[in-house]
Amino acid sequence: MGNRFYFFVISIICTLCFSTAALASNHDILTNYRLHGIKNIQKELDKSLGDKNYWQEFLKNKDTQFGYIESYTNILLCDKSKSELLIYSRDQNNTYKLRKEYSAFTGKFKGDKTKEGDLKTPVGVYDIVKKLSKVDSFYGPMAFVTSYPNLYDRYKGKTGQGIWIHGLPSNQERDEFTKGCIAINNKSIECLNKNIDIKKTILIIKEKTNSRNTVSKETLALLLSNLYAWRYSWLYNNLEDYLHFYAEEFKRFDGMNLEKFKQYKQRVFSKNENKIILFRDINIIAYPNIENLYKITFNEEYKSDSFSFHGKKILIVRLQNNQFSIITEK
Protein backbone atom coordinates (compact mmCIF):
# COMPACT_ATOMS: atom_id res chain seq x y z
CA MET A 1 0.00 0.00 0.00
CA GLY A 2 2.78 2.42 0.95
CA ASN A 3 4.66 2.23 -2.33
CA ARG A 4 1.50 2.40 -4.43
CA PHE A 5 0.26 5.45 -2.57
CA TYR A 6 3.69 7.15 -2.84
CA PHE A 7 3.79 6.68 -6.61
CA PHE A 8 0.16 7.84 -6.85
CA VAL A 9 1.06 11.10 -5.08
CA ILE A 10 4.18 11.58 -7.20
CA SER A 11 2.17 11.05 -10.40
CA ILE A 12 -0.25 13.81 -9.34
CA ILE A 13 2.68 16.10 -8.56
CA CYS A 14 3.99 15.56 -12.09
CA THR A 15 0.54 16.22 -13.58
CA LEU A 16 0.09 19.41 -11.65
CA CYS A 17 3.55 20.67 -12.45
CA PHE A 18 2.85 20.56 -16.18
CA SER A 19 -0.85 21.53 -16.11
CA THR A 20 -2.08 25.00 -16.92
CA ALA A 21 -4.55 24.48 -14.09
CA ALA A 22 -1.77 23.91 -11.54
CA LEU A 23 -2.45 25.44 -8.16
CA ALA A 24 1.20 26.30 -7.63
CA SER A 25 4.34 26.41 -9.71
CA ASN A 26 6.84 23.57 -9.85
CA HIS A 27 9.22 25.71 -7.77
CA ASP A 28 6.58 26.26 -5.05
CA ILE A 29 5.73 22.56 -4.88
CA LEU A 30 9.36 21.53 -4.53
CA THR A 31 10.03 24.20 -1.91
CA ASN A 32 6.98 23.13 0.08
CA TYR A 33 8.11 19.50 -0.11
CA ARG A 34 11.68 20.41 0.92
CA LEU A 35 10.52 22.37 3.98
CA HIS A 36 7.52 20.37 5.14
CA GLY A 37 7.72 16.87 3.64
CA ILE A 38 5.29 14.74 1.67
CA LYS A 39 2.32 15.00 4.06
CA ASN A 40 2.06 18.73 3.61
CA ILE A 41 2.30 18.40 -0.17
CA GLN A 42 -0.23 15.59 -0.13
CA LYS A 43 -2.83 17.77 1.57
CA GLU A 44 -2.33 20.59 -0.94
CA LEU A 45 -2.62 18.17 -3.84
CA ASP A 46 -5.73 16.57 -2.37
CA LYS A 47 -7.27 20.03 -2.09
CA SER A 48 -6.28 20.98 -5.65
CA LEU A 49 -8.16 17.96 -7.03
CA GLY A 50 -11.30 19.86 -6.05
CA ASP A 51 -10.35 22.67 -8.47
CA LYS A 52 -12.68 22.82 -11.50
CA ASN A 53 -9.92 24.36 -13.65
CA TYR A 54 -7.77 21.26 -13.26
CA TRP A 55 -10.61 19.05 -14.49
CA GLN A 56 -11.47 21.34 -17.40
CA GLU A 57 -7.90 20.99 -18.62
CA PHE A 58 -7.93 17.25 -17.98
CA LEU A 59 -11.16 16.76 -19.98
CA LYS A 60 -10.16 18.96 -22.92
CA ASN A 61 -9.52 16.10 -25.36
CA LYS A 62 -11.79 13.46 -23.80
CA ASP A 63 -14.84 12.00 -25.56
CA THR A 64 -17.68 12.99 -23.23
CA GLN A 65 -20.68 12.26 -25.44
CA PHE A 66 -21.98 9.82 -22.80
CA GLY A 67 -20.35 11.47 -19.80
CA TYR A 68 -17.01 10.76 -18.20
CA ILE A 69 -16.30 7.04 -18.54
CA GLU A 70 -13.22 5.13 -17.44
CA SER A 71 -14.32 1.52 -17.07
CA TYR A 72 -16.84 0.79 -19.87
CA THR A 73 -15.79 -0.10 -23.40
CA ASN A 74 -19.35 -0.52 -24.71
CA ILE A 75 -22.46 1.64 -24.34
CA LEU A 76 -25.86 0.12 -25.09
CA LEU A 77 -28.37 2.87 -25.79
CA CYS A 78 -32.04 1.96 -25.96
CA ASP A 79 -34.32 4.68 -27.29
CA LYS A 80 -37.85 3.52 -26.48
CA SER A 81 -39.47 6.22 -28.59
CA LYS A 82 -37.64 4.96 -31.69
CA SER A 83 -37.79 1.24 -30.81
CA GLU A 84 -34.06 0.76 -31.26
CA LEU A 85 -31.04 -0.57 -29.41
CA LEU A 86 -27.63 0.83 -30.40
CA ILE A 87 -24.11 -0.36 -29.54
CA TYR A 88 -21.34 2.23 -29.20
CA SER A 89 -17.82 0.87 -28.76
CA ARG A 90 -14.65 2.65 -27.69
CA ASP A 91 -11.97 2.69 -30.38
CA GLN A 92 -8.19 3.02 -30.20
CA ASN A 93 -8.58 6.80 -29.86
CA ASN A 94 -10.83 6.35 -26.81
CA THR A 95 -13.79 7.65 -28.82
CA TYR A 96 -17.19 5.95 -28.75
CA LYS A 97 -18.37 5.05 -32.25
CA LEU A 98 -21.71 3.61 -33.32
CA ARG A 99 -21.09 -0.04 -34.10
CA LYS A 100 -24.48 -1.78 -34.47
CA GLU A 101 -28.15 -0.80 -34.69
CA TYR A 102 -30.95 -3.19 -33.79
CA SER A 103 -34.72 -2.80 -34.00
CA ALA A 104 -36.19 -3.47 -30.56
CA PHE A 105 -39.49 -4.20 -28.88
CA THR A 106 -40.07 -2.56 -25.48
CA GLY A 107 -42.92 -2.40 -22.96
CA LYS A 108 -46.56 -2.06 -24.02
CA PHE A 109 -47.00 1.32 -22.34
CA LYS A 110 -44.96 4.52 -22.48
CA GLY A 111 -43.28 6.07 -19.47
CA ASP A 112 -40.89 4.92 -16.78
CA LYS A 113 -41.48 1.66 -14.98
CA THR A 114 -42.71 2.24 -11.41
CA LYS A 115 -44.23 -1.03 -10.27
CA GLU A 116 -44.35 -4.73 -11.05
CA GLY A 117 -46.76 -5.61 -13.82
CA ASP A 118 -47.17 -2.11 -15.29
CA LEU A 119 -45.87 -3.35 -18.69
CA LYS A 120 -43.33 -0.51 -18.94
CA THR A 121 -39.63 -0.63 -19.74
CA PRO A 122 -37.65 1.32 -17.12
CA VAL A 123 -35.77 4.52 -17.87
CA GLY A 124 -32.31 4.72 -16.34
CA VAL A 125 -28.69 3.58 -16.30
CA TYR A 126 -28.10 -0.13 -15.76
CA ASP A 127 -25.38 -2.75 -15.63
CA ILE A 128 -25.62 -6.11 -17.36
CA VAL A 129 -25.28 -8.47 -14.42
CA LYS A 130 -25.59 -11.87 -16.05
CA LYS A 131 -25.92 -13.74 -19.35
CA LEU A 132 -28.44 -16.57 -19.48
CA SER A 133 -27.47 -19.14 -22.11
CA LYS A 134 -30.44 -21.44 -21.46
CA VAL A 135 -33.84 -19.77 -21.46
CA ASP A 136 -37.39 -20.67 -22.40
CA SER A 137 -37.79 -20.72 -26.20
CA PHE A 138 -40.15 -17.72 -25.90
CA TYR A 139 -37.06 -15.58 -25.15
CA GLY A 140 -34.98 -16.83 -28.08
CA PRO A 141 -31.50 -18.34 -27.73
CA MET A 142 -30.27 -16.27 -24.77
CA ALA A 143 -30.89 -13.29 -22.52
CA PHE A 144 -28.94 -10.60 -20.67
CA VAL A 145 -30.15 -9.70 -17.18
CA THR A 146 -30.09 -6.00 -16.26
CA SER A 147 -29.61 -4.48 -12.81
CA TYR A 148 -33.20 -3.18 -12.55
CA PRO A 149 -34.20 -2.14 -9.92
CA ASN A 150 -30.99 -0.15 -9.46
CA LEU A 151 -30.05 2.08 -6.53
CA TYR A 152 -32.09 5.05 -7.80
CA ASP A 153 -35.10 2.85 -8.62
CA ARG A 154 -35.12 1.52 -5.05
CA TYR A 155 -34.71 5.06 -3.69
CA LYS A 156 -37.85 6.01 -5.65
CA GLY A 157 -39.71 2.98 -4.33
CA LYS A 158 -40.03 1.23 -7.68
CA THR A 159 -40.88 -2.47 -7.74
CA GLY A 160 -40.55 -5.34 -10.17
CA GLN A 161 -37.62 -7.36 -11.45
CA GLY A 162 -36.46 -9.53 -14.33
CA ILE A 163 -35.83 -6.81 -16.91
CA TRP A 164 -33.84 -8.57 -19.64
CA ILE A 165 -32.50 -7.99 -23.11
CA HIS A 166 -33.59 -11.13 -24.93
CA GLY A 167 -34.45 -12.66 -28.31
CA LEU A 168 -37.75 -13.63 -29.92
CA PRO A 169 -39.70 -16.90 -30.04
CA SER A 170 -38.54 -19.14 -32.85
CA ASN A 171 -41.73 -21.25 -33.18
CA GLN A 172 -44.56 -19.08 -31.95
CA GLU A 173 -46.18 -15.70 -32.48
CA ARG A 174 -45.76 -12.82 -30.06
CA ASP A 175 -47.04 -9.29 -29.61
CA GLU A 176 -45.04 -6.31 -30.85
CA PHE A 177 -44.30 -5.25 -27.30
CA THR A 178 -42.91 -6.80 -24.11
CA LYS A 179 -43.91 -6.82 -20.45
CA GLY A 180 -40.99 -4.45 -19.80
CA CYS A 181 -37.96 -6.15 -21.30
CA ILE A 182 -36.02 -5.15 -24.43
CA ALA A 183 -36.43 -7.75 -27.18
CA ILE A 184 -34.42 -7.95 -30.40
CA ASN A 185 -34.46 -10.63 -33.10
CA ASN A 186 -32.42 -13.77 -32.60
CA LYS A 187 -29.67 -12.94 -35.09
CA SER A 188 -29.30 -9.59 -33.33
CA ILE A 189 -29.08 -11.12 -29.83
CA GLU A 190 -26.37 -13.50 -31.08
CA CYS A 191 -24.56 -10.58 -32.69
CA LEU A 192 -24.85 -8.63 -29.44
CA ASN A 193 -23.37 -11.55 -27.55
CA LYS A 194 -20.32 -11.51 -29.82
CA ASN A 195 -19.80 -7.76 -29.52
CA ILE A 196 -19.95 -7.05 -25.79
CA ASP A 197 -18.20 -8.01 -22.60
CA ILE A 198 -20.98 -7.67 -20.03
CA LYS A 199 -18.52 -6.59 -17.32
CA LYS A 200 -17.49 -3.63 -19.46
CA THR A 201 -20.91 -2.66 -20.81
CA ILE A 202 -23.42 -0.10 -19.52
CA LEU A 203 -27.05 0.15 -20.62
CA ILE A 204 -28.77 3.53 -20.93
CA ILE A 205 -32.54 3.44 -21.53
CA LYS A 206 -34.26 6.69 -22.47
CA GLU A 207 -37.82 7.64 -23.35
CA LYS A 208 -37.51 10.78 -25.47
CA THR A 209 -35.57 10.97 -28.72
CA ASN A 210 -34.59 14.60 -28.17
CA SER A 211 -33.26 14.01 -24.64
CA ARG A 212 -29.54 14.62 -24.45
CA ASN A 213 -26.85 11.99 -23.95
CA THR A 214 -23.90 14.35 -24.12
CA VAL A 215 -22.74 16.04 -20.92
CA SER A 216 -20.80 19.28 -21.33
CA LYS A 217 -17.18 19.28 -20.25
CA GLU A 218 -17.93 22.20 -17.95
CA THR A 219 -20.61 20.17 -16.16
CA LEU A 220 -18.33 17.15 -15.89
CA ALA A 221 -15.52 19.34 -14.52
CA LEU A 222 -17.95 20.61 -11.87
CA LEU A 223 -19.00 17.09 -10.95
CA LEU A 224 -15.44 15.77 -10.77
CA SER A 225 -14.24 18.75 -8.73
CA ASN A 226 -17.20 18.25 -6.37
CA LEU A 227 -16.41 14.56 -6.10
CA TYR A 228 -12.86 15.33 -4.99
CA ALA A 229 -13.91 18.21 -2.73
CA TRP A 230 -16.25 15.70 -1.02
CA ARG A 231 -13.31 13.29 -0.76
CA TYR A 232 -11.10 16.05 0.69
CA SER A 233 -13.54 16.82 3.50
CA TRP A 234 -13.85 13.09 4.20
CA LEU A 235 -10.11 12.50 4.08
CA TYR A 236 -9.30 15.36 6.49
CA ASN A 237 -12.22 14.86 8.89
CA ASN A 238 -14.12 18.07 8.12
CA LEU A 239 -17.59 16.87 9.08
CA GLU A 240 -19.40 20.13 8.36
CA ASP A 241 -18.07 20.39 4.80
CA TYR A 242 -18.62 16.66 4.25
CA LEU A 243 -22.30 16.76 5.25
CA HIS A 244 -22.82 19.85 3.10
CA PHE A 245 -22.65 17.52 0.09
CA TYR A 246 -25.77 15.59 1.20
CA ALA A 247 -29.32 16.52 0.23
CA GLU A 248 -32.03 16.97 2.85
CA GLU A 249 -33.95 14.12 1.20
CA PHE A 250 -30.91 11.80 1.35
CA LYS A 251 -31.63 8.15 2.03
CA ARG A 252 -28.88 5.55 2.00
CA PHE A 253 -29.29 2.20 0.21
CA ASP A 254 -30.29 0.55 3.50
CA GLY A 255 -32.95 3.16 4.30
CA MET A 256 -30.86 5.30 6.68
CA ASN A 257 -32.12 8.90 6.50
CA LEU A 258 -29.99 12.04 6.71
CA GLU A 259 -30.38 12.60 10.45
CA LYS A 260 -29.27 9.08 11.35
CA PHE A 261 -26.53 9.30 8.74
CA LYS A 262 -25.22 12.50 10.39
CA GLN A 263 -25.14 10.79 13.78
CA TYR A 264 -23.28 7.83 12.33
CA LYS A 265 -20.73 10.04 10.59
CA GLN A 266 -20.22 12.13 13.73
CA ARG A 267 -19.09 8.98 15.54
CA VAL A 268 -16.77 8.03 12.68
CA PHE A 269 -15.23 11.49 12.23
CA SER A 270 -14.73 11.94 15.99
CA LYS A 271 -12.03 9.26 15.85
CA ASN A 272 -9.97 11.74 13.79
CA GLU A 273 -8.12 8.89 12.10
CA ASN A 274 -5.63 9.20 9.28
CA LYS A 275 -7.09 7.75 6.10
CA ILE A 276 -6.18 6.65 2.62
CA ILE A 277 -9.03 7.18 0.14
CA LEU A 278 -8.42 6.48 -3.54
CA PHE A 279 -10.93 6.56 -6.41
CA ARG A 280 -10.38 4.57 -9.62
CA ASP A 281 -12.52 3.60 -12.62
CA ILE A 282 -14.72 6.68 -12.30
CA ASN A 283 -17.86 6.90 -14.42
CA ILE A 284 -20.27 9.86 -14.53
CA ILE A 285 -23.41 9.47 -16.64
CA ALA A 286 -26.36 11.84 -16.90
CA TYR A 287 -29.59 10.17 -15.83
CA PRO A 288 -31.85 10.04 -18.91
CA ASN A 289 -34.95 12.22 -19.02
CA ILE A 290 -34.22 13.85 -15.63
CA GLU A 291 -32.53 17.25 -15.58
CA ASN A 292 -29.35 17.67 -13.50
CA LEU A 293 -29.34 14.12 -12.10
CA TYR A 294 -26.19 12.00 -12.45
CA LYS A 295 -25.04 8.52 -11.59
CA ILE A 296 -21.43 8.40 -10.36
CA THR A 297 -19.66 5.08 -9.85
CA PHE A 298 -16.08 4.30 -8.93
CA ASN A 299 -13.91 1.72 -7.24
CA GLU A 300 -13.04 2.99 -3.79
CA GLU A 301 -10.00 2.02 -1.76
CA TYR A 302 -10.42 3.12 1.85
CA LYS A 303 -8.09 2.41 4.74
CA SER A 304 -8.00 3.80 8.27
CA ASP A 305 -6.74 2.47 11.58
CA SER A 306 -10.10 0.86 12.35
CA PHE A 307 -11.60 -0.04 8.97
CA SER A 308 -10.73 -0.92 5.39
CA PHE A 309 -12.83 -1.31 2.26
CA HIS A 310 -12.12 -2.00 -1.39
CA GLY A 311 -15.09 -2.15 -3.74
CA LYS A 312 -17.64 -0.37 -5.91
CA LYS A 313 -19.25 2.87 -4.73
CA ILE A 314 -22.39 4.38 -6.27
CA LEU A 315 -23.62 7.95 -5.80
CA ILE A 316 -26.78 9.46 -7.25
CA VAL A 317 -26.33 13.23 -7.22
CA ARG A 318 -28.28 16.31 -8.19
CA LEU A 319 -26.28 19.27 -9.53
CA GLN A 320 -27.50 22.71 -8.49
CA ASN A 321 -25.75 26.06 -8.06
CA ASN A 322 -22.37 24.54 -9.01
CA GLN A 323 -22.47 21.89 -6.28
CA PHE A 324 -23.77 18.38 -6.23
CA SER A 325 -26.06 17.02 -3.53
CA ILE A 326 -25.97 13.30 -2.85
CA ILE A 327 -29.52 11.92 -2.66
CA THR A 328 -28.58 8.27 -2.21
CA GLU A 329 -25.42 6.17 -2.09
CA LYS A 330 -24.21 2.62 -1.71
XYZ file of C-alpha atoms in Angstrom:
330
model
C 0.000 0.000 0.000
C 2.776 2.420 0.953
C 4.664 2.231 -2.335
C 1.496 2.396 -4.427
C 0.261 5.448 -2.574
C 3.691 7.145 -2.841
C 3.795 6.678 -6.605
C 0.158 7.842 -6.847
C 1.061 11.096 -5.077
C 4.183 11.583 -7.196
C 2.169 11.052 -10.401
C -0.251 13.813 -9.341
C 2.679 16.104 -8.561
C 3.993 15.564 -12.087
C 0.543 16.216 -13.582
C 0.085 19.414 -11.645
C 3.552 20.668 -12.452
C 2.848 20.556 -16.181
C -0.847 21.529 -16.113
C -2.082 25.002 -16.920
C -4.552 24.479 -14.086
C -1.766 23.913 -11.539
C -2.449 25.435 -8.163
C 1.203 26.301 -7.627
C 4.338 26.407 -9.706
C 6.844 23.573 -9.850
C 9.215 25.713 -7.769
C 6.580 26.260 -5.050
C 5.733 22.560 -4.885
C 9.361 21.531 -4.526
C 10.029 24.203 -1.908
C 6.979 23.130 0.083
C 8.113 19.505 -0.111
C 11.677 20.413 0.921
C 10.523 22.370 3.975
C 7.517 20.365 5.135
C 7.715 16.875 3.636
C 5.291 14.742 1.668
C 2.323 14.997 4.057
C 2.055 18.730 3.613
C 2.304 18.395 -0.168
C -0.229 15.587 -0.134
C -2.830 17.774 1.570
C -2.327 20.594 -0.938
C -2.620 18.168 -3.838
C -5.735 16.573 -2.371
C -7.268 20.033 -2.091
C -6.281 20.984 -5.646
C -8.162 17.961 -7.027
C -11.299 19.864 -6.052
C -10.349 22.665 -8.471
C -12.679 22.817 -11.502
C -9.917 24.365 -13.647
C -7.766 21.259 -13.257
C -10.611 19.050 -14.486
C -11.473 21.339 -17.397
C -7.904 20.994 -18.623
C -7.931 17.248 -17.983
C -11.156 16.760 -19.979
C -10.162 18.957 -22.916
C -9.517 16.098 -25.365
C -11.789 13.464 -23.804
C -14.842 12.001 -25.555
C -17.685 12.991 -23.232
C -20.682 12.259 -25.441
C -21.981 9.824 -22.805
C -20.351 11.474 -19.796
C -17.006 10.762 -18.197
C -16.295 7.044 -18.539
C -13.217 5.132 -17.438
C -14.324 1.519 -17.074
C -16.839 0.789 -19.867
C -15.789 -0.096 -23.405
C -19.352 -0.520 -24.713
C -22.455 1.641 -24.341
C -25.863 0.117 -25.092
C -28.366 2.870 -25.792
C -32.042 1.955 -25.962
C -34.321 4.679 -27.286
C -37.849 3.523 -26.478
C -39.473 6.224 -28.594
C -37.637 4.962 -31.695
C -37.788 1.238 -30.815
C -34.056 0.761 -31.261
C -31.039 -0.567 -29.409
C -27.635 0.826 -30.396
C -24.114 -0.359 -29.537
C -21.344 2.226 -29.199
C -17.819 0.866 -28.760
C -14.651 2.649 -27.690
C -11.973 2.692 -30.384
C -8.190 3.016 -30.195
C -8.580 6.796 -29.860
C -10.831 6.347 -26.806
C -13.793 7.655 -28.817
C -17.192 5.955 -28.750
C -18.367 5.046 -32.247
C -21.710 3.609 -33.317
C -21.092 -0.044 -34.102
C -24.478 -1.775 -34.466
C -28.154 -0.797 -34.693
C -30.954 -3.189 -33.788
C -34.720 -2.803 -33.998
C -36.190 -3.468 -30.562
C -39.492 -4.198 -28.876
C -40.072 -2.563 -25.476
C -42.919 -2.397 -22.961
C -46.557 -2.063 -24.019
C -47.001 1.320 -22.341
C -44.960 4.515 -22.482
C -43.284 6.071 -19.467
C -40.891 4.921 -16.780
C -41.476 1.655 -14.979
C -42.711 2.241 -11.410
C -44.235 -1.035 -10.266
C -44.346 -4.725 -11.052
C -46.761 -5.611 -13.816
C -47.165 -2.113 -15.287
C -45.873 -3.346 -18.694
C -43.334 -0.512 -18.938
C -39.631 -0.625 -19.741
C -37.648 1.323 -17.121
C -35.769 4.522 -17.869
C -32.311 4.716 -16.341
C -28.694 3.581 -16.295
C -28.097 -0.127 -15.761
C -25.378 -2.751 -15.630
C -25.623 -6.108 -17.360
C -25.282 -8.466 -14.417
C -25.586 -11.873 -16.050
C -25.916 -13.739 -19.353
C -28.443 -16.572 -19.481
C -27.472 -19.139 -22.110
C -30.439 -21.445 -21.461
C -33.842 -19.775 -21.459
C -37.395 -20.674 -22.405
C -37.786 -20.719 -26.196
C -40.150 -17.722 -25.896
C -37.057 -15.579 -25.148
C -34.977 -16.832 -28.077
C -31.503 -18.341 -27.733
C -30.269 -16.273 -24.766
C -30.894 -13.292 -22.524
C -28.938 -10.600 -20.673
C -30.150 -9.699 -17.180
C -30.090 -5.996 -16.256
C -29.610 -4.482 -12.806
C -33.202 -3.179 -12.548
C -34.197 -2.136 -9.916
C -30.987 -0.154 -9.461
C -30.054 2.079 -6.530
C -32.087 5.050 -7.799
C -35.095 2.849 -8.620
C -35.118 1.522 -5.046
C -34.705 5.058 -3.692
C -37.845 6.014 -5.652
C -39.707 2.981 -4.330
C -40.033 1.228 -7.676
C -40.876 -2.465 -7.741
C -40.548 -5.338 -10.172
C -37.620 -7.360 -11.455
C -36.460 -9.534 -14.334
C -35.829 -6.812 -16.908
C -33.843 -8.568 -19.639
C -32.498 -7.995 -23.110
C -33.594 -11.126 -24.931
C -34.450 -12.658 -28.311
C -37.749 -13.631 -29.920
C -39.701 -16.901 -30.042
C -38.540 -19.143 -32.850
C -41.727 -21.250 -33.180
C -44.563 -19.083 -31.949
C -46.182 -15.699 -32.483
C -45.759 -12.820 -30.057
C -47.045 -9.288 -29.605
C -45.041 -6.311 -30.848
C -44.300 -5.248 -27.297
C -42.914 -6.796 -24.113
C -43.907 -6.819 -20.448
C -40.994 -4.455 -19.800
C -37.961 -6.152 -21.300
C -36.024 -5.150 -24.430
C -36.427 -7.749 -27.182
C -34.417 -7.953 -30.402
C -34.463 -10.626 -33.103
C -32.419 -13.773 -32.599
C -29.670 -12.938 -35.086
C -29.296 -9.593 -33.326
C -29.078 -11.123 -29.833
C -26.372 -13.503 -31.083
C -24.556 -10.575 -32.692
C -24.851 -8.626 -29.436
C -23.371 -11.549 -27.551
C -20.318 -11.506 -29.825
C -19.804 -7.762 -29.519
C -19.953 -7.046 -25.786
C -18.201 -8.013 -22.603
C -20.977 -7.673 -20.031
C -18.524 -6.594 -17.316
C -17.490 -3.628 -19.460
C -20.910 -2.657 -20.805
C -23.422 -0.105 -19.518
C -27.050 0.145 -20.619
C -28.774 3.526 -20.933
C -32.541 3.441 -21.525
C -34.258 6.693 -22.469
C -37.822 7.643 -23.354
C -37.509 10.780 -25.471
C -35.570 10.974 -28.717
C -34.589 14.602 -28.174
C -33.258 14.015 -24.643
C -29.538 14.622 -24.451
C -26.848 11.988 -23.953
C -23.904 14.354 -24.122
C -22.743 16.042 -20.920
C -20.799 19.279 -21.333
C -17.179 19.282 -20.247
C -17.934 22.203 -17.950
C -20.607 20.170 -16.163
C -18.325 17.153 -15.887
C -15.521 19.344 -14.522
C -17.952 20.614 -11.871
C -19.003 17.090 -10.953
C -15.441 15.774 -10.773
C -14.239 18.747 -8.726
C -17.199 18.255 -6.366
C -16.407 14.561 -6.097
C -12.857 15.328 -4.988
C -13.910 18.208 -2.725
C -16.249 15.701 -1.023
C -13.314 13.289 -0.763
C -11.097 16.054 0.687
C -13.540 16.818 3.505
C -13.850 13.090 4.198
C -10.107 12.503 4.076
C -9.297 15.357 6.486
C -12.216 14.862 8.889
C -14.120 18.071 8.121
C -17.587 16.868 9.076
C -19.403 20.134 8.355
C -18.068 20.389 4.798
C -18.620 16.664 4.246
C -22.300 16.759 5.252
C -22.820 19.854 3.100
C -22.648 17.521 0.087
C -25.767 15.592 1.198
C -29.323 16.523 0.234
C -32.034 16.966 2.851
C -33.954 14.123 1.204
C -30.906 11.800 1.348
C -31.635 8.153 2.035
C -28.881 5.549 1.995
C -29.287 2.204 0.212
C -30.287 0.552 3.499
C -32.950 3.159 4.298
C -30.862 5.301 6.676
C -32.116 8.895 6.502
C -29.993 12.038 6.707
C -30.379 12.599 10.453
C -29.273 9.076 11.351
C -26.527 9.296 8.743
C -25.221 12.502 10.386
C -25.142 10.790 13.784
C -23.282 7.829 12.327
C -20.727 10.038 10.586
C -20.217 12.135 13.731
C -19.089 8.985 15.545
C -16.767 8.026 12.681
C -15.227 11.493 12.226
C -14.731 11.941 15.989
C -12.028 9.256 15.855
C -9.967 11.737 13.794
C -8.122 8.893 12.095
C -5.630 9.198 9.282
C -7.092 7.746 6.099
C -6.185 6.651 2.616
C -9.033 7.179 0.137
C -8.423 6.475 -3.538
C -10.925 6.562 -6.415
C -10.376 4.568 -9.616
C -12.522 3.595 -12.624
C -14.716 6.681 -12.298
C -17.863 6.899 -14.423
C -20.272 9.856 -14.525
C -23.409 9.470 -16.645
C -26.364 11.838 -16.900
C -29.588 10.174 -15.833
C -31.851 10.039 -18.913
C -34.951 12.224 -19.020
C -34.219 13.846 -15.628
C -32.526 17.249 -15.581
C -29.347 17.666 -13.505
C -29.338 14.125 -12.098
C -26.194 12.003 -12.446
C -25.037 8.520 -11.591
C -21.430 8.397 -10.360
C -19.663 5.082 -9.852
C -16.077 4.304 -8.926
C -13.909 1.724 -7.239
C -13.039 2.992 -3.792
C -9.996 2.022 -1.758
C -10.423 3.118 1.847
C -8.094 2.407 4.739
C -7.998 3.799 8.269
C -6.742 2.472 11.583
C -10.095 0.860 12.347
C -11.604 -0.040 8.967
C -10.727 -0.916 5.388
C -12.832 -1.308 2.256
C -12.120 -2.001 -1.391
C -15.087 -2.146 -3.742
C -17.644 -0.374 -5.910
C -19.251 2.866 -4.731
C -22.391 4.382 -6.269
C -23.617 7.952 -5.805
C -26.784 9.464 -7.253
C -26.331 13.232 -7.216
C -28.276 16.314 -8.195
C -26.276 19.274 -9.529
C -27.504 22.707 -8.486
C -25.746 26.058 -8.056
C -22.366 24.540 -9.008
C -22.468 21.886 -6.281
C -23.766 18.379 -6.232
C -26.058 17.017 -3.531
C -25.972 13.295 -2.854
C -29.521 11.924 -2.658
C -28.579 8.275 -2.206
C -25.423 6.166 -2.093
C -24.205 2.622 -1.709
